[in-house]
């Protein structure tokens, strides 16, 4: 009740808090006195004579004489009383010493005046006393800033944490009363305007459920409902002799000896809802006291905008903390779709991959227009999936029609019964023998959460947003001109460590992506793996020359890779219906199963007797883990390709190609020049030899004309 008041109005909460503490002190005192007096030897008998209540009733009330139960019950009495005594002490201290001061501190009007008069920042120059500041003051200031950042993070994400806790509660205890929690989560995520109303109703509903579960522990109510449930229980022939779940357990109420663990989830959820209200009012109080305005939605560091992101690693980290989902939310949603498909590998997974097909190749503008339909689909799917997991009460003996339909098609004995059960599991339909897996709803919740956050991004994104524009360079009218690029050239000039980090991401990221494609090909021996290998070798062969093409041609090749990746994922998910249900039709075609990796990967699926031993197919090759890893790198690489940062890299690649071409021409020219010089040198030597030969011949001819005898040397010196 008090927490509901806190959700509605903090002023009214402050007004009734004194009355609440007073009632708590009085009630706790009465309880302690009654428990203590009941320990006297004659009191239990006097109480029975006055009320004629049985021992079970007294136990429900809390009146237990520990001496009668345990002999000397002093130790047990002390253990039972220590908690209420401690609570009473804290309540009295709060009421006596701290309540008045708390009212003064939480007074918005007086707090603003006091904070401004005491704030050393007001009326002082920004640099006054900075030189004399000690390390202790610096550490204290850093600690204060860190605490404020943590408060802001809690303010932004506390709602998401509450939704996650509610889903975990519902998945951990699948029952009818928790269906309302799943509906509330879907409403809060799909329609943010209803968030406050959903929190208010959720607080009241959780308190009501907790109270109902505590009241249900009383013997008279538990016995009455169990008798009523047993009277409604029928012997259902289709349960194959298994004991059906009673109606009260199906509804969500049952007797538990561990009441603390039974209510732990609801208590945690109520505490988080109270913490959300406390965080909201605390932030409002601090901003009022400091005269600050509320920062934009989801922003932790409002002073850091898009133009500051390139100043260094610190500002870049702050910018990403502010706008990581604003900049990369769409890619994260696509990745979450693939992860959900990987976890499910059923009909819902195939439908989600179809949605991924539809969005992955649309422009951001077209995606923005259709995103609302995906949000509605997931917001309806989540509670629908939970309703199917809850199903009908088994004691009602109402046949699910699909089991009868499939039994007529496949038979209800032997392989036919296996086909029926596996088909129901692949379709994710409710069934008494093979109920759906509620744990899969956690993945569905995260997908809905991501899609809802991206819908909020679509509602507020524009070119003048502090996070910058999300339009691709193609939508900006792309031209490969360095002067048109709004971002500094980090390839030619590196000013800080962030530039080196960007070089690693943008200059060499595509090589890592191609390696991941190659790894996806090495992850199996199927036809899909062969496709990855062919694409990887083709792109690795081209290397950086791929980016010498026009931008549209580059994007077409990368979109073709993405198309094949999603197609492989869809085929593997869809072929699960063949591997789990119709695999007997491939009897004698083992090469087809091995070529397409047709095998059932559902751990709950019933196997066909001896069939898998005849044709071994590894389940690891059918799972889409490597495909999902490849998709993560490809989808982010596509975002990199369409960024202004990558245009510096393209210019660098083209410059390297031009310089390498000109270098080759220069080398050829140098070789040609050297060959010409060598040829000229050889010609000169040849001409010299010819001249000397001519002189020798001329001298010989002259001697012959004069008739002189030829000189014959006698010694080597002559």
XYZ file of C-alpha atoms in Angstrom:
718
model
C 0.000 0.000 0.000
C 2.724 2.454 0.992
C 4.763 1.640 -2.118
C 1.722 2.308 -4.295
C 1.359 5.721 -2.636
C 5.043 6.376 -3.365
C 4.441 5.598 -7.036
C 1.481 8.010 -7.154
C 2.658 11.078 -5.208
C 5.818 11.768 -3.264
C 4.181 14.656 -1.411
C 1.313 12.487 -0.199
C 3.846 9.785 0.697
C 5.732 12.249 2.912
C 2.460 13.242 4.578
C 1.324 9.740 5.525
C 4.739 8.340 6.422
C 4.507 9.431 10.079
C 1.162 7.671 10.410
C 2.632 4.582 8.754
C 5.587 4.399 11.155
C 3.259 4.911 14.110
C 1.009 2.044 13.020
C 4.045 -0.169 12.396
C 5.414 0.504 15.882
C 2.053 -0.159 17.539
C 1.348 -3.319 15.563
C 4.840 -4.753 16.085
C 4.627 -4.019 19.803
C 1.281 -5.807 20.085
C 2.635 -8.813 18.164
C 5.707 -9.076 20.377
C 3.642 -8.780 23.557
C 1.187 -11.451 22.396
C 3.947 -13.874 21.395
C 5.786 -13.329 24.658
C 2.686 -13.662 26.863
C 1.676 -16.843 25.041
C 4.866 -18.484 26.360
C 3.508 -18.445 29.944
C 2.469 -21.956 31.064
C -1.260 -21.340 31.640
C -1.908 -18.940 28.755
C -2.374 -21.543 25.951
C -5.071 -23.323 27.975
C -6.822 -20.036 28.853
C -6.705 -18.999 25.200
C -8.199 -22.306 24.068
C -10.998 -22.090 26.637
C -11.808 -18.564 25.490
C -11.616 -19.082 21.705
C -11.811 -22.888 21.164
C -9.291 -22.484 18.330
C -7.330 -25.573 17.336
C -3.556 -25.765 17.278
C -3.532 -25.396 13.500
C -5.437 -22.124 13.792
C -3.052 -20.861 16.458
C -0.085 -21.768 14.270
C -1.614 -19.786 11.416
C -2.130 -16.804 13.719
C 1.448 -17.101 14.990
C 0.709 -18.118 18.576
C 3.151 -20.927 19.343
C 4.278 -22.035 22.792
C 7.849 -23.139 22.150
C 8.175 -24.866 25.532
C 5.319 -27.205 24.610
C 6.743 -27.740 21.124
C 10.443 -28.215 21.898
C 10.743 -28.705 25.651
C 13.047 -25.827 26.517
C 12.164 -23.451 23.696
C 14.204 -20.437 24.809
C 16.577 -20.615 21.852
C 13.757 -21.029 19.331
C 11.847 -18.155 20.907
C 14.896 -15.901 20.726
C 15.416 -16.718 17.047
C 11.757 -16.000 16.273
C 11.734 -12.713 18.183
C 15.038 -11.259 17.034
C 13.692 -10.164 13.645
C 10.557 -8.315 14.902
C 12.518 -6.802 17.813
C 15.176 -5.495 15.422
C 12.517 -4.118 13.110
C 10.735 -2.440 16.021
C 13.998 -0.864 17.189
C 14.766 0.524 13.747
C 11.209 1.836 13.352
C 11.328 3.623 16.727
C 14.723 5.174 15.928
C 13.463 6.347 12.549
C 10.311 7.825 14.040
C 12.040 9.448 17.019
C 15.299 10.794 15.604
C 15.369 10.738 11.802
C 11.853 11.307 10.487
C 11.765 15.055 11.131
C 15.181 15.596 9.605
C 14.200 13.468 6.617
C 11.152 15.660 6.021
C 13.373 18.753 6.013
C 15.905 17.220 3.655
C 13.271 16.080 1.155
C 11.519 19.465 1.059
C 12.069 20.635 -2.522
C 11.557 24.371 -1.956
C 13.851 24.783 1.052
C 16.442 22.400 -0.377
C 16.951 24.534 -3.483
C 17.689 27.665 -1.444
C 19.982 25.864 0.996
C 21.887 24.078 -1.781
C 22.503 27.271 -3.754
C 23.734 29.138 -0.685
C 26.049 26.297 0.283
C 27.308 25.443 -3.215
C 30.909 26.662 -3.576
C 30.541 26.818 -7.349
C 28.126 29.705 -7.180
C 29.735 33.116 -6.993
C 33.283 31.808 -7.470
C 35.448 31.847 -10.531
C 35.997 28.460 -12.164
C 39.721 28.515 -11.391
C 39.615 29.894 -7.855
C 41.449 27.673 -5.390
C 42.181 25.061 -8.045
C 45.922 25.340 -7.585
C 45.574 24.696 -3.838
C 43.280 21.715 -4.205
C 44.635 18.662 -2.475
C 44.641 15.157 -3.834
C 41.994 14.260 -1.290
C 39.655 16.886 -2.707
C 40.372 15.668 -6.224
C 39.571 12.102 -5.204
C 36.442 13.290 -3.418
C 35.313 15.184 -6.506
C 35.964 12.188 -8.726
C 34.010 9.974 -6.340
C 31.065 12.393 -6.377
C 31.053 12.484 -10.171
C 31.205 8.697 -10.331
C 28.292 8.387 -7.912
C 26.239 10.849 -9.968
C 26.974 8.848 -13.112
C 25.827 5.668 -11.369
C 22.629 7.404 -10.231
C 22.010 8.523 -13.802
C 22.635 5.029 -15.159
C 20.227 3.638 -12.576
C 17.643 6.247 -13.554
C 17.920 5.274 -17.218
C 17.978 1.490 -16.900
C 16.017 0.658 -13.730
C 12.842 0.169 -15.763
C 14.536 -2.385 -18.022
C 15.868 -4.234 -14.981
C 12.377 -4.391 -13.469
C 10.976 -5.800 -16.706
C 13.732 -8.437 -16.808
C 13.059 -9.474 -13.204
C 9.337 -9.805 -13.904
C 10.035 -12.015 -16.919
C 12.423 -14.180 -14.898
C 9.757 -14.549 -12.198
C 7.188 -15.566 -14.797
C 9.550 -18.037 -16.486
C 10.729 -19.540 -13.198
C 7.157 -20.079 -11.982
C 4.963 -20.753 -15.007
C 1.395 -20.262 -13.828
C -1.756 -18.388 -14.734
C -1.365 -15.481 -12.310
C 2.063 -14.625 -13.736
C 0.547 -14.183 -17.190
C -0.532 -10.695 -16.088
C 3.102 -9.801 -15.404
C 4.097 -10.734 -18.956
C 1.243 -8.638 -20.357
C 2.344 -5.674 -18.241
C 5.916 -5.994 -19.505
C 4.752 -6.080 -23.127
C 2.553 -3.022 -22.615
C 5.319 -1.067 -20.888
C 7.809 -1.794 -23.673
C 5.457 -1.333 -26.613
C 3.750 1.821 -25.290
C 6.233 3.890 -23.235
C 3.505 6.407 -22.374
C 1.892 3.716 -20.197
C 5.085 3.037 -18.236
C 4.009 4.922 -15.112
C 0.532 3.378 -15.129
C 1.985 -0.098 -15.655
C 4.376 0.394 -12.719
C 1.504 1.534 -10.513
C -0.712 -1.393 -11.454
C 2.217 -3.818 -11.277
C 3.066 -2.699 -7.749
C -0.488 -3.248 -6.584
C -0.728 -6.584 -8.400
C 2.553 -7.901 -6.982
C 1.507 -6.891 -3.475
C -1.842 -8.616 -3.979
C -0.200 -11.820 -5.261
C 2.253 -11.863 -2.364
C -0.570 -11.376 0.121
C -2.638 -14.098 -1.549
C 0.247 -16.559 -1.416
C 0.848 -15.824 2.258
C -2.844 -16.201 3.090
C -2.932 -19.440 1.105
C -0.395 -20.948 3.514
C -3.091 -21.038 6.227
C -4.231 -24.575 6.760
C -7.961 -24.034 6.330
C -7.597 -22.312 2.950
C -4.978 -24.703 1.607
C -6.994 -27.747 2.660
C -10.214 -26.350 1.216
C -8.668 -25.527 -2.162
C -6.867 -28.860 -2.343
C -10.110 -30.705 -1.671
C -11.860 -28.633 -4.330
C -9.031 -29.248 -6.779
C -9.022 -32.988 -6.102
C -12.760 -33.116 -6.715
C -12.191 -31.504 -10.124
C -9.319 -33.824 -11.019
C -10.148 -36.390 -13.667
C -8.277 -39.440 -14.854
C -7.185 -38.353 -18.332
C -6.273 -41.254 -20.585
C -3.958 -39.172 -22.798
C -1.609 -38.373 -19.867
C -0.213 -41.917 -20.081
C -0.485 -42.474 -16.350
C 1.477 -39.361 -15.342
C 0.118 -37.446 -12.371
C -1.525 -34.218 -13.597
C -0.791 -30.826 -12.111
C -3.573 -29.679 -9.792
C -5.637 -26.620 -10.635
C -4.314 -24.539 -7.751
C -0.690 -25.183 -8.789
C -1.590 -24.359 -12.400
C -3.144 -21.129 -11.157
C -0.068 -20.275 -9.080
C -1.025 -21.054 -5.482
C 0.331 -23.959 -3.503
C 1.501 -24.714 0.007
C 5.233 -24.210 0.547
C 7.392 -24.900 3.564
C 9.940 -22.327 2.300
C 7.799 -19.206 2.186
C 10.821 -16.926 1.790
C 12.010 -18.540 -1.439
C 8.394 -18.868 -2.584
C 7.949 -15.077 -2.404
C 11.546 -14.050 -3.139
C 10.913 -13.031 -6.737
C 7.935 -10.843 -5.882
C 9.828 -9.215 -3.007
C 12.753 -8.387 -5.302
C 10.376 -6.932 -7.894
C 8.637 -4.782 -5.272
C 11.994 -3.556 -3.977
C 13.058 -2.604 -7.498
C 9.789 -0.767 -8.105
C 10.336 1.138 -4.869
C 13.943 1.829 -5.882
C 12.716 3.202 -9.199
C 10.504 5.711 -7.400
C 13.318 6.606 -4.988
C 15.740 7.168 -7.865
C 13.228 9.318 -9.713
C 12.509 11.547 -6.726
C 16.171 11.725 -5.733
C 17.203 12.884 -9.203
C 14.392 15.415 -9.273
C 15.428 16.688 -5.841
C 19.107 17.052 -6.819
C 18.301 18.851 -10.068
C 15.920 21.202 -8.282
C 18.521 21.935 -5.623
C 21.229 22.629 -8.202
C 19.001 24.465 -10.637
C 19.732 21.948 -13.399
C 17.441 20.861 -16.198
C 16.689 17.218 -16.890
C 19.110 15.825 -19.499
C 17.804 14.306 -22.744
C 16.388 10.804 -22.626
C 19.061 8.158 -22.175
C 21.958 10.641 -22.009
C 24.487 10.252 -19.184
C 26.927 13.011 -20.195
C 24.873 15.809 -21.782
C 27.969 17.961 -22.334
C 29.416 15.422 -24.823
C 27.879 15.607 -28.300
C 28.791 14.265 -31.726
C 31.469 16.862 -32.457
C 33.311 15.885 -29.262
C 33.487 12.158 -30.037
C 36.745 12.466 -32.027
C 38.626 14.410 -29.341
C 39.985 11.335 -27.570
C 39.233 7.960 -26.063
C 37.532 9.467 -23.002
C 35.091 11.605 -24.951
C 34.496 8.765 -27.402
C 33.634 6.416 -24.525
C 31.291 9.026 -23.040
C 29.639 9.577 -26.408
C 29.099 5.853 -26.894
C 27.690 5.582 -23.377
C 25.259 8.342 -24.325
C 24.285 7.212 -27.799
C 25.472 3.643 -28.413
C 21.937 2.444 -29.101
C 21.111 5.594 -31.049
C 24.022 4.882 -33.403
C 24.041 1.081 -33.526
C 20.627 0.037 -32.212
C 19.416 -1.286 -35.553
C 22.424 -3.570 -35.926
C 22.012 -4.773 -32.334
C 18.355 -5.599 -33.031
C 19.341 -7.661 -36.072
C 21.964 -9.494 -34.030
C 19.406 -10.211 -31.310
C 17.071 -11.661 -33.965
C 19.779 -14.090 -35.018
C 20.559 -15.013 -31.400
C 16.876 -15.740 -30.710
C 16.678 -17.857 -33.865
C 19.822 -19.714 -32.761
C 18.300 -20.444 -29.340
C 14.882 -21.503 -30.622
C 15.404 -23.327 -33.961
C 11.628 -23.689 -34.368
C 8.753 -22.053 -36.240
C 9.039 -18.802 -34.297
C 12.730 -18.678 -35.206
C 11.878 -19.089 -38.889
C 9.349 -16.238 -38.681
C 11.912 -13.985 -36.990
C 14.453 -14.736 -39.742
C 11.806 -13.775 -42.310
C 11.455 -10.421 -40.520
C 15.232 -10.134 -40.701
C 15.108 -10.777 -44.444
C 12.576 -7.986 -44.825
C 14.560 -5.372 -42.883
C 18.193 -6.170 -43.660
C 18.051 -4.870 -47.236
C 15.757 -1.881 -46.749
C 16.947 1.684 -46.379
C 16.815 3.226 -42.930
C 13.858 5.384 -43.964
C 11.833 2.375 -45.128
C 12.825 0.414 -42.033
C 11.627 3.265 -39.846
C 8.183 3.125 -41.461
C 7.777 -0.631 -40.971
C 9.417 -0.955 -37.560
C 6.161 -0.342 -35.691
C 4.665 -3.538 -37.136
C 7.593 -5.604 -35.865
C 7.168 -4.025 -32.428
C 3.465 -4.907 -32.340
C 4.201 -8.440 -33.541
C 6.724 -9.068 -30.764
C 4.576 -7.350 -28.122
C 1.743 -9.753 -28.966
C 4.041 -12.758 -29.405
C 5.559 -12.581 -25.913
C 2.321 -12.925 -23.873
C 0.954 -15.346 -26.465
C 3.997 -17.582 -26.054
C 3.605 -17.455 -22.291
C -0.085 -18.300 -22.543
C 0.841 -21.319 -24.661
C 3.433 -22.321 -22.061
C 0.807 -22.124 -19.294
C -1.707 -24.032 -21.384
C -4.933 -25.481 -20.053
C -5.213 -27.168 -16.649
C -4.237 -30.812 -17.167
C -7.032 -31.896 -14.842
C -9.600 -30.448 -17.237
C -8.864 -33.322 -19.661
C -9.486 -31.063 -22.653
C -7.734 -32.480 -25.705
C -5.572 -30.130 -27.736
C -6.894 -30.450 -31.301
C -3.482 -30.384 -32.995
C -2.386 -33.632 -31.341
C -5.481 -35.304 -32.749
C -4.902 -33.763 -36.187
C -1.278 -34.844 -36.359
C -2.134 -38.295 -34.985
C -4.554 -38.743 -37.879
C -1.793 -37.824 -40.333
C 1.190 -39.642 -38.820
C -0.376 -42.235 -36.524
C -0.127 -42.436 -32.754
C 2.255 -45.377 -32.330
C 5.953 -45.924 -33.000
C 7.465 -43.412 -35.414
C 4.055 -41.775 -35.795
C 3.967 -40.805 -32.122
C 7.522 -39.450 -32.422
C 6.494 -37.342 -35.422
C 3.468 -35.960 -33.573
C 5.442 -34.917 -30.500
C 8.330 -33.465 -32.493
C 5.982 -31.533 -34.760
C 4.235 -30.014 -31.736
C 7.610 -29.012 -30.299
C 8.752 -27.420 -33.584
C 5.497 -25.479 -33.880
C 5.872 -24.484 -30.197
C 2.279 -25.448 -29.404
C 1.009 -26.315 -25.917
C 0.763 -29.963 -25.043
C 0.354 -31.981 -21.870
C 3.167 -34.402 -22.707
C 5.651 -31.997 -24.374
C 4.922 -28.474 -23.084
C 6.804 -25.510 -24.607
C 10.090 -24.378 -23.106
C 9.391 -21.231 -21.043
C 13.105 -20.380 -20.818
C 13.000 -19.307 -24.471
C 10.820 -16.373 -23.440
C 13.856 -14.656 -21.920
C 15.349 -14.341 -25.401
C 12.010 -13.130 -26.767
C 11.928 -10.503 -24.025
C 15.380 -9.180 -24.912
C 14.388 -9.009 -28.568
C 11.239 -7.063 -27.669
C 13.301 -4.779 -25.421
C 15.818 -4.041 -28.188
C 13.097 -3.441 -30.767
C 11.231 -1.118 -28.373
C 14.422 0.869 -27.708
C 15.050 1.151 -31.449
C 11.475 2.359 -31.955
C 12.209 5.113 -29.428
C 15.352 5.969 -31.415
C 13.336 6.231 -34.624
C 10.915 8.613 -32.921
C 13.584 11.111 -31.899
C 16.359 10.801 -34.506
C 17.033 13.706 -36.870
C 20.026 15.372 -38.501
C 20.447 17.898 -35.668
C 20.289 15.325 -32.875
C 23.181 15.537 -30.360
C 24.126 12.030 -31.418
C 24.500 13.123 -35.026
C 22.817 11.932 -38.186
C 22.181 8.235 -38.787
C 21.820 8.560 -42.548
C 24.157 6.529 -44.715
C 26.507 8.384 -47.054
C 24.434 7.177 -50.004
C 21.452 9.088 -48.622
C 23.645 12.196 -48.243
C 24.412 12.237 -51.966
C 27.774 10.511 -51.731
C 30.783 11.892 -53.589
C 34.323 10.710 -52.980
C 35.710 14.129 -52.162
C 37.949 14.687 -49.165
C 36.663 18.234 -48.734
C 33.052 17.041 -48.338
C 33.860 14.604 -45.517
C 32.696 16.149 -42.225
C 35.182 14.097 -40.171
C 38.901 14.671 -39.824
C 41.312 12.474 -41.776
C 42.656 10.016 -39.212
C 44.531 7.927 -41.801
C 47.019 10.596 -42.836
C 47.343 12.379 -39.497
C 47.029 10.654 -36.105
C 46.520 13.036 -33.199
C 45.597 10.667 -30.372
C 45.146 7.014 -29.473
C 41.590 7.120 -30.779
C 42.909 7.668 -34.308
C 45.047 4.536 -34.056
C 42.030 2.625 -32.760
C 39.943 3.882 -35.691
C 42.679 2.842 -38.100
C 42.554 -0.692 -36.696
C 38.762 -0.802 -37.064
C 38.275 0.917 -40.411
C 41.475 0.022 -42.272
C 41.660 -3.640 -41.268
C 38.165 -4.512 -40.027
C 37.084 -5.934 -43.392
C 39.953 -8.436 -43.287
C 38.720 -9.713 -39.926
C 35.208 -9.979 -41.383
C 36.456 -12.028 -44.326
C 38.320 -14.297 -41.912
C 35.065 -14.802 -39.966
C 33.331 -15.747 -43.225
C 36.130 -18.233 -43.840
C 35.727 -19.594 -40.293
C 31.987 -20.037 -40.934
C 32.950 -22.146 -43.937
C 35.325 -24.247 -41.883
C 32.614 -24.847 -39.276
C 31.066 -27.715 -41.226
C 31.151 -29.916 -44.302
C 27.740 -29.044 -45.709
C 26.736 -27.185 -48.847
C 26.201 -24.011 -46.811
C 29.779 -24.156 -45.523
C 31.018 -24.532 -49.095
C 29.198 -21.321 -50.020
C 30.994 -19.446 -47.250
C 34.348 -20.770 -48.442
C 33.717 -19.709 -52.043
C 32.669 -16.203 -50.983
C 35.592 -15.895 -48.571
C 38.160 -16.934 -51.203
C 36.613 -14.604 -53.785
C 36.773 -11.598 -51.469
C 40.194 -12.434 -50.056
C 41.475 -12.754 -53.631
C 40.299 -9.251 -54.460
C 41.542 -7.793 -51.185
C 41.608 -4.016 -51.038
C 41.066 -3.863 -54.804
C 37.401 -4.504 -54.026
C 37.150 -0.925 -52.754
C 38.397 0.516 -56.050
C 34.909 -0.109 -57.441
C 32.122 2.498 -57.261
C 30.395 2.686 -53.885
C 27.157 1.140 -55.145
C 29.069 -1.844 -56.538
C 30.927 -2.303 -53.247
C 27.679 -2.308 -51.271
C 26.064 -4.755 -53.706
C 28.821 -7.290 -53.129
C 28.589 -6.975 -49.342
C 24.794 -7.165 -49.472
C 25.146 -10.355 -51.511
C 27.284 -11.799 -48.707
C 24.680 -10.728 -46.137
C 21.911 -12.243 -48.266
C 23.687 -15.580 -48.404
C 24.345 -15.470 -44.666
C 20.667 -14.902 -43.816
C 19.596 -17.450 -46.430
C 21.839 -20.087 -44.826
C 20.398 -19.279 -41.393
C 16.832 -19.538 -42.686
C 17.508 -22.847 -44.428
C 19.099 -24.388 -41.344
C 16.211 -23.258 -39.138
C 13.544 -24.391 -41.604
C 15.194 -27.751 -42.211
C 14.664 -28.556 -38.540
C 11.110 -29.589 -39.372
C 12.619 -32.134 -41.763
C 15.289 -33.272 -39.324
C 12.898 -33.634 -36.387
C 9.707 -34.816 -38.115
C 10.141 -35.975 -41.714
C 13.666 -37.341 -41.587
C 12.351 -40.860 -42.270
C 11.553 -39.646 -45.773
C 15.291 -39.341 -46.410
C 15.892 -42.989 -45.565
C 18.324 -44.202 -48.197
C 19.448 -40.646 -49.072
C 22.184 -40.208 -46.519
C 24.171 -37.985 -48.881
C 21.283 -35.475 -48.917
C 21.229 -35.325 -45.124
C 24.978 -34.852 -44.947
C 25.035 -32.323 -47.784
C 22.377 -30.137 -46.117
C 23.177 -31.101 -42.493
C 19.665 -32.389 -41.846
C 19.554 -33.474 -38.200
C 17.348 -32.531 -35.254
C 19.116 -30.300 -32.716
C 16.250 -29.951 -30.228
C 17.482 -31.659 -27.033
C 13.883 -32.459 -26.045
C 12.961 -34.086 -29.351
C 12.190 -37.801 -29.427
C 14.650 -39.809 -31.557
C 13.670 -42.263 -34.267
C 14.782 -45.725 -33.259
C 18.205 -46.588 -34.700
C 17.899 -44.150 -37.579
C 20.730 -41.771 -36.668
C 23.152 -44.670 -36.291
C 22.748 -45.523 -39.972
C 23.690 -42.027 -41.196
C 25.760 -39.880 -38.872
C 25.328 -36.108 -39.142
C 26.935 -33.838 -36.583
C 24.492 -31.576 -34.753
C 27.183 -28.886 -34.465
C 27.095 -28.431 -38.252
C 23.350 -27.786 -38.169
C 23.461 -25.176 -35.424
C 23.813 -21.613 -36.646
C 26.491 -20.505 -34.183
C 29.122 -19.830 -36.859
C 26.483 -18.244 -39.078
C 25.503 -15.928 -36.221
C 29.140 -14.986 -35.606
C 29.597 -14.269 -39.303
C 26.411 -12.184 -39.312
C 27.666 -10.014 -36.430
C 30.818 -9.057 -38.319
C 29.092 -8.602 -41.678
C 26.291 -6.380 -40.348
C 28.743 -4.099 -38.535
C 31.064 -4.056 -41.547
C 28.173 -2.856 -43.693
C 27.619 -0.039 -41.218
C 31.330 0.792 -41.432
C 31.242 0.859 -45.232
C 28.419 3.411 -45.199
C 30.172 5.758 -42.767
C 32.157 8.882 -43.572
C 35.123 7.471 -41.689
C 35.547 4.674 -44.195
C 35.770 7.142 -47.078
C 39.178 8.169 -45.780
C 40.148 4.499 -46.014
C 38.824 4.214 -49.574
C 40.854 7.257 -50.575
C 43.872 5.638 -48.954
C 43.292 2.373 -50.857
C 42.914 4.211 -54.159
C 45.944 6.377 -53.451
C 48.003 3.276 -52.737
C 46.828 1.738 -56.008
C 47.696 4.858 -58.000
C 51.082 5.147 -56.329
C 51.790 1.459 -56.858
C 50.847 1.811 -60.556
C 53.028 4.865 -60.964
C 55.823 3.108 -59.114
C 55.611 0.199 -61.531
C 55.791 2.603 -64.485
C 58.802 4.325 -62.941
C 60.569 1.000 -62.389
C 59.938 0.037 -66.015
C 61.301 3.375 -67.167
C 64.438 2.935 -65.057
C 64.961 -0.562 -66.434
C 64.495 0.707 -69.994
C 66.947 3.552 -69.389
C 69.507 1.152 -67.961
C 69.098 -1.161 -70.946
C 69.596 1.758 -73.351
C 72.727 2.836 -71.505
C 74.099 -0.715 -71.555
C 73.332 -0.991 -75.262
C 75.117 2.308 -75.959
C 78.111 1.193 -73.937
C 78.284 -2.101 -75.813
C 78.025 -0.273 -79.151
C 80.879 2.043 -78.154
C 83.086 -0.906 -77.223
C 82.204 -2.659 -80.478
C 83.050 0.455 -82.501
C 86.388 0.734 -80.693
C 87.172 -2.892 -81.508
C 86.275 -2.269 -85.154
C 88.547 0.765 -85.297
C 91.495 -1.135 -83.819
C 90.917 -4.028 -86.184
C 90.857 -1.620 -89.119
C 94.155 -0.036 -88.048
C 95.827 -3.430 -87.749
C 94.551 -4.432 -91.188
C 95.719 -1.118 -92.662
C 99.198 -1.559 -91.186
C 99.418 -5.085 -92.549
C 98.376 -4.005 -96.027
C 100.935 -1.208 -95.983
C 103.719 -3.621 -95.071
C 102.730 -5.916 -97.908
C 102.934 -3.059 -100.395
C 106.456 -2.010 -99.271
C 107.616 -5.600 -99.500
C 108.970 -5.729 -96.058
C 109.323 -9.021 -94.480
C 106.993 -9.772 -91.775
C 108.549 -9.521 -88.345
C 108.551 -12.705 -86.440
C 109.133 -12.248 -82.727
C 111.716 -14.533 -81.172
C 111.011 -13.893 -77.527
C 107.954 -12.898 -75.451
C 109.393 -9.425 -74.842
C 109.685 -8.801 -78.584
